[in-house]
Coordinates of C-alpha atoms in Angstrom, one line a residue:
Chain A
M3 CA -33.7 5.4 -14.1
V4 CA -34.8 9.1 -14.3
K5 CA -32.6 11.9 -15.3
K6 CA -33.3 15.0 -13.3
V7 CA -31.7 18.4 -12.9
I8 CA -31.2 18.8 -9.2
T9 CA -28.9 20.4 -6.6
G10 CA -26.2 18.4 -4.6
N11 CA -28.5 18.6 -1.6
G12 CA -31.3 17.2 -3.7
A13 CA -28.9 14.5 -4.9
S14 CA -27.9 13.6 -1.2
A15 CA -31.5 13.5 -0.1
N16 CA -32.4 11.1 -3.0
G17 CA -29.3 8.9 -2.2
A18 CA -30.5 8.7 1.4
R19 CA -34.1 7.9 0.4
L20 CA -33.1 5.1 -2.0
A21 CA -30.9 3.5 0.9
K22 CA -34.1 3.3 3.0
P23 CA -32.8 4.5 6.4
K24 CA -35.5 3.6 9.2
V25 CA -34.3 6.6 11.3
I26 CA -33.2 10.1 10.3
A27 CA -32.3 12.4 13.2
A28 CA -31.1 15.9 12.4
Y29 CA -30.9 19.4 13.9
P30 CA -33.1 21.6 11.5
I31 CA -31.5 25.0 11.8
T32 CA -28.3 26.7 10.6
P33 CA -25.8 25.3 9.7
Q34 CA -28.3 22.6 8.5
T35 CA -28.9 22.3 4.8
S36 CA -31.8 21.6 2.6
I37 CA -30.8 17.9 2.5
I38 CA -32.8 17.5 5.9
E39 CA -35.7 19.6 4.7
K40 CA -36.1 17.5 1.5
L41 CA -36.0 14.3 3.6
A42 CA -38.5 15.6 6.2
L43 CA -40.8 16.2 3.2
M44 CA -40.2 12.7 1.8
V45 CA -41.1 11.2 5.2
S46 CA -44.2 13.4 5.6
N47 CA -45.5 12.6 2.2
G48 CA -44.9 8.8 2.5
E49 CA -42.1 8.5 -0.1
L50 CA -39.8 7.4 2.6
D51 CA -40.9 5.0 5.4
A52 CA -38.6 6.2 8.2
K53 CA -39.0 7.9 11.7
F54 CA -37.7 11.5 11.4
I55 CA -36.4 12.8 14.8
K56 CA -36.0 16.5 15.2
V57 CA -33.4 17.1 17.9
E58 CA -32.1 20.2 19.7
S59 CA -28.4 20.0 18.5
E60 CA -26.1 18.0 16.1
H61 CA -24.6 16.4 19.2
S62 CA -28.1 15.0 20.1
A63 CA -28.5 14.1 16.3
M64 CA -25.7 11.8 16.4
A65 CA -26.7 10.5 19.7
A66 CA -30.1 9.6 18.5
C67 CA -28.5 7.8 15.3
I68 CA -26.2 5.8 17.7
A69 CA -29.1 4.7 19.9
A70 CA -31.3 3.9 16.8
Q71 CA -28.6 2.0 15.0
N72 CA -28.0 0.0 18.1
T73 CA -31.4 -1.4 17.8
G74 CA -30.5 -2.8 14.5
V75 CA -31.8 -0.2 11.9
R76 CA -30.1 1.9 9.3
T77 CA -29.8 5.6 10.2
Y78 CA -28.9 8.8 8.4
T79 CA -28.0 12.3 9.3
A80 CA -26.5 15.4 7.7
S81 CA -24.7 18.4 9.0
S82 CA -22.1 21.0 8.1
S83 CA -19.2 23.1 9.7
H84 CA -20.0 24.1 13.3
G85 CA -22.8 21.3 13.5
L86 CA -20.1 18.7 12.6
A87 CA -17.8 20.1 15.1
L88 CA -20.5 19.8 17.8
M89 CA -20.9 16.2 16.9
H90 CA -17.3 15.4 17.4
E91 CA -17.6 13.6 20.7
L92 CA -20.5 11.2 19.3
L93 CA -18.7 10.7 16.1
M94 CA -16.0 8.9 18.1
W95 CA -18.8 6.9 19.9
A96 CA -20.2 5.8 16.6
S97 CA -16.9 4.3 15.2
G98 CA -15.9 2.9 18.6
A99 CA -19.3 1.2 18.9
R100 CA -18.7 -0.1 15.4
L101 CA -22.0 1.4 14.1
P102 CA -22.2 1.8 10.2
I103 CA -24.1 5.1 10.4
V104 CA -24.0 7.2 7.1
M105 CA -24.1 10.9 7.1
T106 CA -23.5 13.7 4.5
D107 CA -21.4 16.7 5.4
V108 CA -21.6 19.9 3.4
N109 CA -18.1 21.1 3.5
R110 CA -17.9 24.5 5.0
A111 CA -15.3 26.8 6.7
M112 CA -15.1 27.1 10.4
G113 CA -15.5 30.4 12.1
P114 CA -14.5 32.9 13.2
P115 CA -14.5 34.9 11.1
W116 CA -18.0 33.7 10.3
S117 CA -18.2 32.0 6.8
I118 CA -20.7 29.7 5.2
W119 CA -18.7 28.9 2.1
A120 CA -16.8 25.8 0.8
D121 CA -13.7 24.7 2.8
Q122 CA -12.7 21.3 4.0
Q123 CA -11.6 22.4 7.5
D124 CA -14.7 20.9 9.2
T125 CA -14.2 17.4 7.9
I126 CA -10.5 17.4 8.0
A127 CA -10.7 18.3 11.7
Q128 CA -12.7 15.0 12.1
R129 CA -10.0 12.8 10.4
D130 CA -9.1 10.9 13.6
T131 CA -12.7 10.0 14.5
G132 CA -12.6 6.5 12.9
W133 CA -15.1 7.5 10.2
I134 CA -14.6 6.6 6.5
Q135 CA -14.4 9.8 4.6
F136 CA -15.6 10.2 0.8
Y137 CA -15.0 13.5 -0.9
V138 CA -17.4 13.7 -4.0
A139 CA -16.9 15.9 -7.0
S140 CA -20.4 16.0 -8.6
N141 CA -24.0 15.8 -7.7
Q142 CA -24.2 12.3 -9.3
E143 CA -21.4 11.2 -7.1
A144 CA -23.1 12.8 -3.9
L145 CA -26.1 10.5 -4.6
D146 CA -24.1 7.4 -5.5
T147 CA -21.8 7.7 -2.6
I148 CA -24.5 7.4 0.0
I149 CA -25.7 4.1 -1.4
L150 CA -22.1 2.9 -1.7
A151 CA -21.1 4.1 1.6
Y152 CA -23.9 2.1 3.4
K153 CA -22.6 -1.1 1.7
V154 CA -18.9 -0.4 2.6
A155 CA -19.8 0.7 6.2
E156 CA -22.0 -2.2 6.9
T157 CA -19.4 -4.7 5.6
V158 CA -16.6 -3.3 7.9
N159 CA -18.7 -2.0 10.7
L160 CA -17.6 1.5 10.6
P161 CA -19.5 4.7 10.0
A162 CA -19.0 6.6 6.7
M163 CA -19.3 10.3 5.7
S164 CA -20.1 11.5 2.2
I165 CA -18.8 15.0 1.8
E166 CA -19.9 17.5 -0.8
D167 CA -18.7 21.1 -1.3
A168 CA -21.0 23.8 -0.1
F169 CA -22.5 25.9 -2.9
I170 CA -20.4 24.6 -5.6
L171 CA -22.4 21.3 -5.3
S172 CA -24.9 21.8 -2.6
H173 CA -26.7 24.8 -4.3
T174 CA -25.8 24.0 -7.8
M175 CA -28.1 22.2 -10.2
E176 CA -26.7 19.3 -12.3
S177 CA -28.1 16.5 -14.2
V178 CA -28.3 13.5 -12.1
D179 CA -29.4 9.9 -12.9
I180 CA -31.8 8.7 -10.2
P181 CA -31.6 4.9 -10.0
E182 CA -34.7 2.8 -9.6
Q183 CA -35.5 1.6 -6.1
E184 CA -35.4 -2.0 -7.3
T185 CA -31.9 -1.6 -8.6
V186 CA -30.7 -0.1 -5.4
D187 CA -32.4 -2.8 -3.4
S188 CA -30.6 -5.5 -5.3
F189 CA -27.2 -3.7 -4.7
L190 CA -27.8 -2.8 -1.0
P191 CA -29.6 -5.5 0.8
P192 CA -31.5 -4.9 4.1
Y193 CA -29.2 -4.0 7.1
E194 CA -28.8 -7.2 9.2
P195 CA -26.3 -6.5 12.1
K196 CA -24.8 -9.3 14.1
F197 CA -25.8 -7.7 17.5
R198 CA -28.7 -5.4 18.3
L199 CA -30.6 -4.1 21.4
K200 CA -33.9 -6.0 21.9
V201 CA -36.5 -5.5 24.4
G202 CA -36.4 -8.6 26.8
E203 CA -32.7 -9.3 25.7
P204 CA -30.5 -7.1 27.9
M205 CA -27.1 -6.4 26.4
G206 CA -24.5 -3.8 27.0
F207 CA -22.7 -1.6 24.4
G208 CA -19.7 0.4 25.0
S209 CA -19.2 -0.4 28.5
L210 CA -15.9 0.1 30.7
V211 CA -13.0 -1.8 29.4
M212 CA -9.8 -2.1 31.6
P213 CA -6.4 -1.3 30.0
E214 CA -6.0 -5.1 29.4
G215 CA -8.6 -5.0 26.8
Y216 CA -8.9 -1.4 25.3
M217 CA -6.1 -1.5 22.8
E218 CA -7.6 -4.6 21.1
F219 CA -10.8 -2.8 20.5
R220 CA -8.9 0.0 18.8
Y221 CA -6.8 -2.3 16.9
K222 CA -9.9 -4.0 15.6
I223 CA -10.9 -0.5 14.3
S224 CA -7.6 -0.1 12.7
E225 CA -8.0 -3.5 10.9
A226 CA -11.5 -2.6 9.7
M227 CA -10.3 0.6 8.3
D228 CA -7.5 -1.2 6.4
E229 CA -10.0 -3.8 5.3
A230 CA -12.2 -0.9 4.1
R231 CA -9.6 -0.1 1.5
N232 CA -10.2 -3.2 -0.4
V233 CA -13.9 -3.2 0.3
I234 CA -14.2 0.2 -1.2
R235 CA -12.5 -1.1 -4.4
T236 CA -14.7 -4.2 -4.6
V237 CA -17.9 -2.4 -3.8
G238 CA -17.0 0.4 -6.2
K239 CA -16.5 -2.0 -9.0
E240 CA -19.7 -3.8 -8.1
F241 CA -21.5 -0.4 -8.1
G242 CA -20.2 0.2 -11.6
E243 CA -21.5 -3.0 -12.9
T244 CA -25.0 -2.3 -11.4
F245 CA -25.3 1.4 -12.1
G246 CA -22.7 2.1 -14.9
R247 CA -20.6 4.3 -12.8
K248 CA -17.4 2.9 -11.2
Y249 CA -15.7 4.3 -8.2
G250 CA -12.4 3.7 -6.5
L251 CA -10.4 5.2 -3.7
V252 CA -9.1 7.7 -6.2
E253 CA -9.9 8.9 -9.6
E254 CA -6.8 9.2 -11.9
Y255 CA -6.8 11.6 -14.8
K256 CA -4.0 11.5 -17.3
T257 CA -1.6 10.4 -14.7
D258 CA 0.1 7.8 -16.8
D259 CA 2.7 9.9 -18.5
A260 CA 2.2 13.1 -16.4
E261 CA 5.4 15.0 -15.4
V262 CA 3.4 16.9 -12.8
V263 CA 0.4 15.5 -10.8
L264 CA -1.9 17.6 -8.7
V265 CA -3.6 15.7 -5.8
I266 CA -7.0 17.2 -4.8
A267 CA -10.1 16.1 -2.9
G268 CA -13.5 17.6 -3.7
S269 CA -15.0 19.3 -6.7
V270 CA -12.1 21.5 -7.5
A271 CA -10.6 18.2 -9.0
S272 CA -13.2 18.4 -11.7
T273 CA -12.2 22.0 -12.8
A274 CA -8.5 20.8 -12.6
M275 CA -9.2 18.0 -15.2
E276 CA -10.4 20.7 -17.5
V277 CA -7.2 22.6 -17.0
V278 CA -5.1 19.5 -17.4
D279 CA -6.6 19.3 -21.0
M280 CA -5.8 22.9 -21.7
M281 CA -2.2 22.3 -20.6
R282 CA -1.9 19.1 -22.6
D283 CA -3.1 21.2 -25.7
E284 CA 0.2 23.1 -25.1
G285 CA 2.2 20.0 -24.8
K286 CA 2.6 20.3 -21.0
K287 CA 2.2 16.9 -19.4
A288 CA 0.0 17.5 -16.4
G289 CA -2.4 15.1 -14.5
V290 CA -4.7 15.0 -11.6
L291 CA -5.2 12.4 -8.8
R292 CA -8.4 13.0 -7.2
I293 CA -8.7 11.5 -3.7
R294 CA -12.2 10.2 -3.1
S295 CA -11.5 8.3 0.0
F296 CA -9.5 10.3 2.4
R297 CA -10.1 7.7 5.3
P298 CA -8.9 5.0 4.5
F299 CA -6.0 7.0 2.9
P300 CA -5.2 5.7 -0.7
Y301 CA -1.4 5.4 -0.1
E302 CA -0.9 2.6 -2.7
E303 CA -2.5 4.7 -5.4
I304 CA -0.4 7.7 -4.5
R305 CA 2.8 5.7 -4.6
K306 CA 1.9 4.1 -8.0
V307 CA 1.5 7.7 -9.5
A308 CA 4.6 8.9 -7.7
K309 CA 6.7 6.2 -9.4
Q310 CA 6.7 7.8 -12.7
A311 CA 5.8 11.6 -12.0
G312 CA 8.5 14.2 -11.5
L313 CA 6.8 16.2 -9.0
I314 CA 3.5 16.0 -7.0
G315 CA 1.4 19.1 -5.9
V316 CA -1.1 18.7 -3.2
F317 CA -4.1 21.1 -3.1
D318 CA -5.5 21.5 0.4
R319 CA -8.7 23.5 1.0
S320 CA -7.9 23.6 4.8
Y321 CA -4.8 24.0 6.9
T322 CA -3.6 22.3 10.1
G323 CA -1.7 25.2 11.7
G324 CA 1.9 24.3 12.0
F325 CA 2.8 22.2 9.0
G326 CA 0.8 22.8 5.8
G327 CA -2.4 21.0 5.0
A328 CA -3.6 17.6 6.1
I329 CA -3.7 16.1 2.6
G330 CA -0.1 17.5 1.9
T331 CA 1.4 16.0 4.9
E332 CA -0.3 12.6 4.4
V333 CA 0.9 12.4 0.7
K334 CA 4.4 13.1 2.0
G335 CA 3.9 10.5 4.6
A336 CA 2.7 7.9 2.2
L337 CA 5.8 8.4 0.0
Y338 CA 8.5 8.5 2.6
N339 CA 9.0 4.8 2.8
S340 CA 8.2 3.9 -0.7
D341 CA 10.6 3.7 -3.8
A342 CA 9.5 7.2 -4.9
S343 CA 11.8 10.1 -4.5
L344 CA 10.3 13.2 -5.8
P345 CA 9.6 16.7 -4.5
V346 CA 6.1 17.4 -3.1
K347 CA 4.7 20.9 -2.9
N348 CA 1.6 21.7 -0.8
Y349 CA -0.7 24.5 -1.9
I350 CA -3.2 25.9 0.5
A351 CA -6.1 27.5 -1.4
G352 CA -9.8 28.2 -1.7
L353 CA -10.3 28.7 2.2
G354 CA -13.7 30.2 3.1
G355 CA -15.1 29.6 -0.4
R356 CA -12.6 31.7 -2.3
D357 CA -13.4 30.7 -5.9
I358 CA -11.0 28.3 -7.6
T359 CA -11.2 29.1 -11.2
P360 CA -9.3 27.5 -14.1
K361 CA -7.0 30.6 -14.0
V362 CA -6.0 29.8 -10.4
L363 CA -5.4 26.1 -11.2
R364 CA -3.4 27.0 -14.3
K365 CA -1.1 29.2 -12.1
I366 CA -0.7 26.2 -9.8
F367 CA 0.2 23.8 -12.6
E368 CA 2.7 26.5 -13.9
D369 CA 4.2 26.7 -10.6
M370 CA 4.6 23.0 -10.5
F371 CA 6.4 22.9 -13.7
E372 CA 8.7 25.7 -12.5
S373 CA 9.4 23.8 -9.3
L374 CA 10.0 20.6 -11.3
N375 CA 12.7 22.5 -13.2
G376 CA 14.0 25.0 -10.7
G377 CA 13.5 23.2 -7.3
V378 CA 10.7 23.7 -4.8
K379 CA 11.5 27.1 -3.2
K380 CA 8.4 27.0 -0.8
E381 CA 7.4 23.7 0.6
V382 CA 3.9 25.0 1.6
E383 CA 2.5 28.0 -0.3
W384 CA -0.8 29.8 0.2
V385 CA -2.4 30.5 -3.2
G386 CA -4.0 33.8 -4.0
L387 CA -3.2 35.4 -0.8
R388 CA -3.8 39.2 -0.9
D389 CA -0.4 39.9 0.7
G390 CA 0.6 42.6 -1.8
S391 CA 3.3 40.5 -3.4
G392 CA 1.3 40.2 -6.6
R393 CA 2.7 36.6 -7.0
W394 CA -0.6 35.1 -7.7
Chain B
M2 CA -19.7 25.8 -23.4
I3 CA -22.2 28.5 -23.2
E4 CA -22.2 30.6 -20.0
I5 CA -25.2 32.9 -19.1
R6 CA -25.4 35.3 -16.1
F7 CA -28.7 36.6 -14.7
H8 CA -29.1 39.8 -12.8
G9 CA -32.2 40.5 -10.8
R10 CA -33.5 41.4 -7.4
G11 CA -34.6 39.1 -4.7
G12 CA -38.2 38.2 -5.5
Q13 CA -38.2 38.5 -9.3
G14 CA -37.2 34.9 -9.8
A15 CA -33.6 35.3 -11.4
V16 CA -32.5 32.0 -9.6
I17 CA -35.5 30.0 -10.9
A18 CA -34.9 31.6 -14.4
S19 CA -31.4 30.2 -14.4
E20 CA -32.7 26.8 -13.4
M21 CA -35.6 26.9 -16.1
V22 CA -33.0 27.5 -18.8
A23 CA -30.9 24.6 -17.5
V24 CA -33.8 22.1 -17.2
A25 CA -35.0 23.1 -20.8
A26 CA -31.5 22.6 -22.1
A27 CA -31.1 19.3 -20.4
S28 CA -34.2 18.1 -22.1
E29 CA -32.5 19.0 -25.5
G30 CA -29.5 16.9 -24.7
Y31 CA -27.3 19.4 -23.1
D32 CA -25.2 18.8 -19.9
V33 CA -26.1 21.8 -17.6
S34 CA -25.4 23.4 -14.4
A35 CA -27.3 26.3 -12.7
F36 CA -26.5 28.0 -9.6
P37 CA -27.1 31.3 -7.7
Y38 CA -24.1 33.6 -6.7
F39 CA -22.6 32.0 -3.6
G40 CA -23.8 34.5 -1.1
V41 CA -26.6 35.4 1.3
E42 CA -30.1 36.0 -0.1
R43 CA -32.3 39.0 0.8
R44 CA -35.6 40.1 -0.7
G45 CA -35.2 43.2 -2.9
A46 CA -31.3 42.9 -2.9
P47 CA -29.3 42.4 -6.1
V48 CA -29.4 38.7 -7.1
T49 CA -27.0 37.0 -9.5
A50 CA -27.5 33.6 -10.9
F51 CA -25.7 31.5 -13.5
T52 CA -26.3 28.7 -16.0
R53 CA -23.8 26.6 -18.0
L54 CA -24.7 24.5 -21.1
D55 CA -22.5 22.3 -23.0
R56 CA -22.7 19.4 -25.5
R57 CA -19.9 17.8 -23.5
P58 CA -20.0 16.9 -19.9
I59 CA -19.4 20.1 -17.8
R60 CA -16.4 19.8 -15.4
T61 CA -15.7 23.4 -14.5
K62 CA -17.0 24.0 -11.1
C63 CA -16.7 27.7 -10.2
Q64 CA -18.6 30.9 -10.8
I65 CA -18.9 32.5 -14.2
Y66 CA -16.6 35.6 -14.9
E67 CA -16.7 35.8 -18.8
P68 CA -20.3 35.1 -19.8
D69 CA -21.6 34.7 -23.4
Y70 CA -25.0 36.2 -22.3
V71 CA -26.1 38.7 -19.7
V72 CA -29.9 38.7 -18.8
I73 CA -31.0 41.7 -16.9
L74 CA -34.4 41.4 -15.1
D75 CA -34.5 44.8 -13.6
T76 CA -32.8 48.0 -15.1
A77 CA -32.8 49.7 -11.5
L78 CA -29.6 47.4 -11.1
L79 CA -27.7 49.3 -13.7
E80 CA -27.0 52.1 -11.0
T81 CA -25.3 49.7 -8.7
V82 CA -24.2 46.5 -10.4
D83 CA -21.6 46.3 -13.1
V84 CA -23.9 44.1 -15.0
L85 CA -21.7 43.9 -18.2
A86 CA -18.5 42.9 -16.2
G87 CA -16.5 40.2 -18.1
L88 CA -19.1 39.9 -21.0
K89 CA -17.3 38.3 -24.0
E90 CA -16.6 40.4 -27.1
S91 CA -19.3 38.2 -29.0
G92 CA -21.5 38.4 -25.9
V93 CA -25.2 39.4 -26.1
V94 CA -27.2 41.4 -23.5
L95 CA -30.9 40.7 -23.0
V96 CA -32.8 43.4 -21.0
N97 CA -36.3 43.6 -19.6
T98 CA -37.3 47.1 -20.5
D99 CA -39.9 49.0 -22.5
K100 CA -37.0 50.8 -24.4
T101 CA -35.8 50.0 -27.8
P102 CA -32.6 48.0 -28.2
A103 CA -30.9 51.1 -29.7
D104 CA -31.9 53.3 -26.6
M105 CA -30.8 50.5 -24.2
K106 CA -27.4 50.2 -26.0
A107 CA -26.8 53.9 -25.5
I108 CA -27.7 53.5 -21.8
L109 CA -25.4 50.6 -21.3
K110 CA -22.6 52.4 -23.4
T111 CA -21.7 49.1 -25.0
D112 CA -21.0 47.8 -28.5
R113 CA -22.2 44.4 -27.7
R114 CA -25.5 43.0 -29.2
V115 CA -28.4 44.4 -27.1
I116 CA -32.0 42.8 -27.3
T117 CA -34.9 44.1 -25.3
V118 CA -38.2 42.5 -24.2
D119 CA -41.0 44.2 -22.0
A120 CA -41.0 41.4 -19.5
T121 CA -42.7 43.6 -16.9
A122 CA -45.6 44.3 -19.2
I123 CA -45.9 40.6 -20.3
A124 CA -45.8 39.5 -16.6
I125 CA -48.5 42.0 -15.5
R126 CA -50.7 41.0 -18.5
N127 CA -50.4 37.5 -17.5
R128 CA -51.2 38.2 -13.8
L129 CA -47.9 37.3 -12.4
G130 CA -47.0 38.9 -9.2
S131 CA -48.4 42.4 -8.6
S132 CA -48.2 45.4 -11.0
A133 CA -45.9 46.9 -8.2
S134 CA -43.8 43.8 -8.0
P135 CA -44.2 41.6 -11.2
I136 CA -42.5 38.2 -11.4
V137 CA -40.7 38.6 -14.7
N138 CA -38.5 35.6 -14.8
T139 CA -40.6 33.3 -17.0
A140 CA -41.1 36.0 -19.6
I141 CA -37.4 36.6 -19.7
V142 CA -36.7 32.9 -20.0
G143 CA -39.1 32.8 -23.2
A144 CA -37.1 35.8 -24.6
F145 CA -33.8 34.0 -23.9
A146 CA -35.0 30.9 -25.8
R147 CA -35.8 33.1 -28.8
I148 CA -32.6 35.2 -29.0
S149 CA -30.2 32.5 -28.1
G150 CA -31.8 30.0 -30.5
L151 CA -30.6 27.3 -28.1
L152 CA -34.0 26.2 -26.8
S153 CA -37.2 25.4 -28.5
L154 CA -40.4 27.1 -27.4
E155 CA -41.8 23.7 -26.5
S156 CA -39.0 22.7 -24.2
T157 CA -38.9 26.1 -22.6
K158 CA -42.6 26.0 -21.9
K159 CA -42.3 22.5 -20.4
S160 CA -39.5 23.6 -18.1
V161 CA -41.5 26.7 -17.0
M162 CA -44.6 24.4 -16.3
D163 CA -42.4 22.1 -14.3
L164 CA -40.5 24.6 -12.2
A165 CA -43.1 27.5 -11.7
P166 CA -44.5 27.0 -8.2
V167 CA -47.9 28.5 -8.9
K168 CA -49.9 29.8 -12.1
K169 CA -48.2 27.3 -14.3
E170 CA -50.3 28.1 -17.3
N171 CA -49.9 31.9 -16.9
N172 CA -46.2 31.5 -16.6
A173 CA -45.9 29.2 -19.7
Q174 CA -48.1 31.8 -21.6
A175 CA -45.7 34.7 -20.5
A176 CA -42.7 32.6 -21.8
E177 CA -44.5 32.1 -25.1
D178 CA -45.5 35.8 -25.3
A179 CA -41.9 36.9 -24.7
Y180 CA -40.7 34.4 -27.3
N181 CA -42.9 36.2 -29.8
E182 CA -42.3 39.9 -28.7
T183 CA -38.6 40.1 -28.2
K184 CA -37.0 42.9 -30.3
E185 CA -33.6 43.3 -31.9
E186 CA -32.5 46.2 -34.1

């Protein structure tokens, strides 16, 4: 193990290198990030034995990964914002064809207006593509999640995405433990798919299915996604035993006795944990539930926390136009048929990279305590809006 | 937690300076993070970069608004950038200039601690960049190590050697020269 100070993009590139993909296909220009640049260098200098395919669009990048993965090899790609949107059709194909492709998305806002900054709209918009989605909160986790994602994806035969915040992780250097190749190899064995395209053995993938058969294929995907929930828990535990860093579907921070719990995905959760400690120093019982796996959705973990909390706040760094944020509506959905009966307030914040400081998070926690005592006055509230109200 | 903000212009190496401080601090057991201002980069334009150091794991993931140290690589920025914005009461300013700390303090109109180093002269002497456009970042990192007392000269030089893309020895020498020539009155 080597400890290095590297960016989130460097961490993701190292995670991909250690997972030994045989094919990396990527579009090299904006909105591409330096992840691909670093991997191209590793391939060219012999550090990574893989075929690097430079393609003319992100749509083609995913098409190349699909074709390569069909031949029975591990593949990887990375993209961001509009590049991920352009991939949409092929993201559907990858999950439908049950190909455990792993990619990294650098979370960025969608234009217009043009923006290159942190926002979860690009990946939230891909919620229904059948991909497992992991939101990471540190550079270490960006590296670890790629290795872990391959193991989960290859167990349930679904593709997986590791998602890191633009700039806040992608361009920020942090101390990262880079595991030894041998340790990674012992954790992640070579990819051995049940079916693969071979020259001389014709086989069809993804052909036409009549209405009598289609639903069963979709049901199998739904079952695999449900199975992924337990696989993530098991593999996350095994990861902890091998590398000393354990991961689950969520990370709970001081939720055991919390009166208010803020649910967050991504690196803002890390800052929020710092703020929870400040609030606790003042005797205010706040907690954070960080969603690491958004797909599959950790509804059991959310129900558990809701059992003892008085109010749940949900932080969404995206919006769905019509009814708050996606995580907000899903948390409410998870609670409706449960024993929990508590108010949920949805905060929309940090869109287009607006910086989420401890001060902003503190105001959110204070608003949660106010809502706990005085009732939720606004179910969905945009935080820090320059609307002249001076509220935030 | 110690928070440092660097002000330079594109091409002077402010971002790499923030990284060199982080790498040196990491080698001395600090948890670190280093990042540029989240924006769009252009040569010659004002550049801001940040470093955080802590003995505990750093969980704060946002930009720095109330730094403990402000490091100014180019005094031409004083006309356009509010370099002292948010500087803590106990904060320290390190400036690349041939002026004395007292003169610089008057120019900055501040009551904070001001320290100066002629990083430009040190860079030119060590043949870093051209005399019209010297690369002053490694000298300023050496000066920072000295005034902050946070980093040893050895770990600073090692970090400079690791991260300087070219002329590694000259850059390490510039850091050492600055470490020895930084002035405070």
